[in-house]
Amino acid sequence: DGGITQSPKYLFRKEGQNVTLSCEQNLNHDAMYWYRQDPGQGLRLIYYSQIVNDFQKGDIAEGYSVSREKKESFPLTVTSAQKNPTAFYLCASSNEGVTGELFFGEGSRLTVL
Amino acid sequence: RKEVEQDPGPFNVPEGATVAFNCTYSNSASQSFFWYRQDCRKEPKLLMSVYSSGNEDGRFTAQLNRASQYISLLIRDSKLSDSATYLCVVDNQFYFGTGTSLTVIP
């Protein structure tokens, strides 16, 4: 089945450690996105990529980094520079210029101890 | 000012009731509008796109008012399974509202 797979679903890390969240899609979508959701809040855009080897910062990119070496993959690294990394992270993809529908992964819940 | 604003609720309604949510947006040049549904601790899923002429899908009706810059979602004959958070999205993935929480009570 086609879809988006995020891993891990749950992750605990100590302060000062970097962590990388995986996002893989087999929908053949060009565009991929990373969002962060905090309790009682909407989704905020961290980074997005519309094509391989290219990505742009969203509203809250500080303390995060991404890469897009393959169409199927868009990993997110939460660095130690991110001051408040505990959150629910969602990866999504879409076919740009078609319906605009976003397809989401099941999310990764990161807790910093 | 936020790009997209929603009343967070919560809305608690009895089964069978009709409930409506509004979402305002700040950019008059916005082109695409969507309603997503998000269940507790799950990922959002597309409920429906919002077209200029308005559109209906079963018990759900979405409308766009460009003059006043808002979109609306109407749910008729509410079911227990409609309990969720409803997110409005403007401009193709970039701007999400904070969501409106709906609980349908037996």
Short mmCIF file of C-alpha atoms in Angstrom, two decimals:
data_model
loop_
_atom_site.label_atom_id
_atom_site.label_comp_id
_atom_site.label_asym_id
_atom_site.label_seq_id
_atom_site.Cartn_x
_atom_site.Cartn_y
_atom_site.Cartn_z
CA ASP A 1 0.00 0.00 0.00
CA GLY A 2 1.14 3.52 -0.73
CA GLY A 3 1.71 5.89 2.12
CA ILE A 4 4.06 7.72 4.40
CA THR A 5 6.03 6.01 7.11
CA GLN A 6 7.52 7.85 10.03
CA SER A 7 9.86 6.34 12.59
CA PRO A 8 10.25 6.06 15.43
CA LYS A 9 6.75 6.61 16.79
CA TYR A 10 8.04 7.42 20.25
CA LEU A 11 11.47 8.74 21.12
CA PHE A 12 13.09 9.88 24.32
CA ARG A 13 16.31 11.83 24.36
CA LYS A 14 18.44 13.62 26.85
CA GLU A 15 19.07 17.33 26.62
CA GLY A 16 21.99 18.20 24.40
CA GLN A 17 21.56 15.22 22.07
CA ASN A 18 20.69 15.43 18.41
CA VAL A 19 18.01 13.10 17.10
CA THR A 20 16.92 12.25 13.57
CA LEU A 21 13.33 11.43 12.65
CA SER A 22 12.76 9.36 9.54
CA CYS A 23 10.10 10.03 6.91
CA GLU A 24 9.68 7.82 3.85
CA GLN A 25 6.95 7.96 1.19
CA ASN A 26 6.13 5.70 -1.74
CA LEU A 27 3.43 7.92 -3.21
CA ASN A 28 5.80 9.40 -5.78
CA HIS A 29 5.03 12.87 -4.44
CA ASP A 30 7.38 15.72 -5.22
CA ALA A 31 6.68 17.82 -2.14
CA MET A 32 7.36 16.85 1.44
CA TYR A 33 6.86 18.74 4.68
CA TRP A 34 7.70 18.62 8.37
CA TYR A 35 5.35 20.07 10.95
CA ARG A 36 5.46 20.36 14.69
CA GLN A 37 2.34 20.21 16.87
CA ASP A 38 2.23 21.23 20.51
CA PRO A 39 -0.71 20.45 22.83
CA GLY A 40 -3.75 22.55 22.03
CA GLN A 41 -2.06 24.13 19.04
CA GLY A 42 -2.19 23.82 15.31
CA LEU A 43 0.55 22.54 13.07
CA ARG A 44 3.53 24.77 12.47
CA LEU A 45 5.72 24.34 9.42
CA ILE A 46 9.38 23.54 10.12
CA TYR A 47 10.80 22.79 6.67
CA TYR A 48 9.48 21.83 3.27
CA SER A 49 10.92 20.49 0.06
CA GLN A 50 9.34 20.72 -3.37
CA ILE A 51 12.02 18.82 -5.22
CA VAL A 52 15.02 16.60 -4.59
CA ASN A 53 18.13 18.41 -3.32
CA ASP A 54 16.15 21.54 -2.48
CA PHE A 55 14.34 22.62 0.68
CA GLN A 56 13.13 25.80 2.33
CA LYS A 57 12.69 26.96 5.90
CA GLY A 58 9.23 27.21 7.34
CA ASP A 59 8.12 29.39 10.21
CA ILE A 60 10.06 27.61 12.96
CA ALA A 61 13.21 26.19 11.34
CA GLU A 62 15.64 27.27 14.05
CA GLY A 63 17.24 24.28 15.76
CA TYR A 64 16.23 21.85 13.00
CA SER A 65 17.90 20.57 9.85
CA VAL A 66 16.72 18.46 6.90
CA SER A 67 18.01 16.81 3.75
CA ARG A 68 16.33 15.66 0.56
CA GLU A 69 18.78 13.40 -1.23
CA LYS A 70 16.07 11.08 -2.53
CA LYS A 71 12.51 11.76 -3.61
CA GLU A 72 11.19 9.20 -1.16
CA SER A 73 12.99 10.41 1.93
CA PHE A 74 12.96 13.62 3.98
CA PRO A 75 14.61 13.09 7.38
CA LEU A 76 14.44 15.74 10.09
CA THR A 77 17.21 16.28 12.63
CA VAL A 78 16.29 17.95 15.88
CA THR A 79 19.50 19.49 17.10
CA SER A 80 20.59 20.44 20.58
CA ALA A 81 20.04 24.07 19.55
CA GLN A 82 16.29 23.54 19.57
CA LYS A 83 15.26 25.00 22.92
CA ASN A 84 11.96 23.22 23.37
CA PRO A 85 12.02 20.05 21.28
CA THR A 86 9.37 18.02 23.11
CA ALA A 87 6.48 17.83 20.63
CA PHE A 88 4.55 15.71 18.14
CA TYR A 89 6.29 15.79 14.75
CA LEU A 90 4.34 15.14 11.57
CA CYS A 91 5.70 14.50 8.11
CA ALA A 92 3.50 14.99 5.06
CA SER A 93 3.69 14.83 1.30
CA SER A 94 1.61 16.13 -1.56
CA ASN A 95 1.38 16.30 -5.31
CA GLU A 96 2.08 19.97 -5.84
CA GLY A 97 -0.28 21.72 -8.15
CA VAL A 98 -2.92 19.01 -8.15
CA THR A 99 -5.42 18.84 -5.33
CA GLY A 100 -3.07 20.10 -2.70
CA GLU A 101 -4.17 17.35 -0.35
CA LEU A 102 -1.61 16.57 2.30
CA PHE A 103 -0.97 12.95 3.20
CA PHE A 104 0.44 12.57 6.69
CA GLY A 105 2.53 9.96 8.41
CA GLU A 106 1.41 8.72 11.81
CA GLY A 107 3.76 11.08 13.57
CA SER A 108 6.73 10.84 15.91
CA ARG A 109 6.35 11.87 19.53
CA LEU A 110 9.63 13.21 20.90
CA THR A 111 10.17 13.73 24.61
CA VAL A 112 13.29 15.37 25.96
CA LEU A 113 14.14 14.30 29.47
CA ARG B 1 -2.02 38.60 13.57
CA LYS B 2 -2.22 34.88 12.84
CA GLU B 3 -2.67 33.80 9.24
CA VAL B 4 -5.54 31.51 10.16
CA GLU B 5 -7.75 31.73 13.23
CA GLN B 6 -10.30 29.30 14.60
CA ASP B 7 -12.42 29.18 17.69
CA PRO B 8 -10.77 26.36 19.68
CA GLY B 9 -14.03 25.39 21.38
CA PRO B 10 -14.66 22.94 22.83
CA PHE B 11 -18.01 22.41 21.22
CA ASN B 12 -20.09 19.83 23.10
CA VAL B 13 -23.25 18.93 21.23
CA PRO B 14 -25.85 16.17 21.55
CA GLU B 15 -26.20 13.47 18.95
CA GLY B 16 -28.30 14.61 16.01
CA ALA B 17 -27.46 18.28 16.47
CA THR B 18 -26.21 20.60 13.76
CA VAL B 19 -22.94 22.38 14.49
CA ALA B 20 -20.94 24.94 12.52
CA PHE B 21 -17.32 26.07 12.71
CA ASN B 22 -15.77 29.14 11.18
CA CYS B 23 -12.21 29.88 10.27
CA THR B 24 -10.90 33.31 9.27
CA TYR B 25 -7.82 33.95 7.19
CA SER B 26 -5.77 37.10 6.80
CA ASN B 27 -4.37 36.91 3.27
CA SER B 28 -6.94 38.07 0.75
CA ALA B 29 -4.88 36.47 -2.03
CA SER B 30 -5.25 32.97 -0.55
CA GLN B 31 -6.28 30.43 -3.15
CA SER B 32 -6.81 27.04 -1.57
CA PHE B 33 -8.81 26.01 1.46
CA PHE B 34 -9.32 22.72 3.24
CA TRP B 35 -10.85 21.14 6.30
CA TYR B 36 -8.91 18.35 8.00
CA ARG B 37 -10.02 16.09 10.80
CA GLN B 38 -7.63 15.03 13.55
CA ASP B 39 -8.45 12.36 16.12
CA CYS B 40 -6.74 12.42 19.49
CA ARG B 41 -3.00 11.72 19.17
CA LYS B 42 -3.35 10.82 15.50
CA GLU B 43 -2.34 12.46 12.25
CA PRO B 44 -4.71 14.86 10.43
CA LYS B 45 -6.69 13.52 7.50
CA LEU B 46 -8.40 15.46 4.76
CA LEU B 47 -12.10 15.89 5.37
CA MET B 48 -12.91 18.06 2.39
CA SER B 49 -11.60 20.79 0.15
CA VAL B 50 -13.50 24.06 0.09
CA TYR B 51 -14.52 25.41 -3.28
CA SER B 52 -15.67 28.91 -4.14
CA SER B 53 -19.18 27.71 -4.91
CA GLY B 54 -19.42 25.72 -1.70
CA ASN B 55 -19.53 21.96 -1.56
CA GLU B 56 -21.30 19.20 0.26
CA ASP B 57 -20.34 15.66 1.17
CA GLY B 58 -23.10 13.81 2.93
CA ARG B 59 -23.71 15.47 6.28
CA PHE B 60 -20.83 17.91 5.79
CA THR B 61 -21.05 21.25 4.00
CA ALA B 62 -18.12 23.59 3.43
CA GLN B 63 -18.41 27.19 2.31
CA LEU B 64 -16.04 29.99 1.41
CA ASN B 65 -16.77 33.67 1.89
CA ARG B 66 -14.04 35.64 0.16
CA ALA B 67 -15.50 39.04 0.98
CA SER B 68 -15.29 38.39 4.71
CA GLN B 69 -12.31 36.05 4.42
CA TYR B 70 -13.64 33.03 6.20
CA ILE B 71 -14.47 29.42 5.53
CA SER B 72 -17.07 27.40 7.36
CA LEU B 73 -17.87 23.78 8.05
CA LEU B 74 -21.39 22.64 8.85
CA ILE B 75 -22.07 19.20 10.27
CA ARG B 76 -25.66 18.02 10.26
CA ASP B 77 -27.12 15.13 12.28
CA SER B 78 -23.97 14.81 14.42
CA LYS B 79 -22.74 11.30 15.20
CA LEU B 80 -20.63 10.16 18.13
CA SER B 81 -17.93 9.30 15.59
CA ASP B 82 -17.72 12.97 14.55
CA SER B 83 -15.94 13.74 17.84
CA ALA B 84 -12.53 15.05 16.82
CA THR B 85 -10.58 18.24 16.24
CA TYR B 86 -11.29 20.01 12.97
CA LEU B 87 -8.44 21.98 11.41
CA CYS B 88 -8.81 24.53 8.68
CA VAL B 89 -5.93 24.87 6.26
CA VAL B 90 -5.28 27.77 3.95
CA ASP B 91 -2.91 28.12 1.01
CA ASN B 92 -1.87 24.66 0.28
CA GLN B 93 -0.24 23.20 3.33
CA PHE B 94 1.39 26.21 4.87
CA TYR B 95 -1.14 27.64 7.28
CA PHE B 96 -3.08 25.61 9.76
CA GLY B 97 -5.62 26.84 12.26
CA THR B 98 -5.28 25.71 15.86
CA GLY B 99 -8.27 23.44 15.45
CA THR B 100 -11.79 23.32 16.85
CA SER B 101 -12.56 20.53 19.27
CA LEU B 102 -15.92 18.80 18.86
CA THR B 103 -17.42 16.29 21.27
CA VAL B 104 -20.74 14.69 20.36
CA ILE B 105 -22.58 13.54 23.46
CA PRO B 106 -24.95 10.54 23.51
#
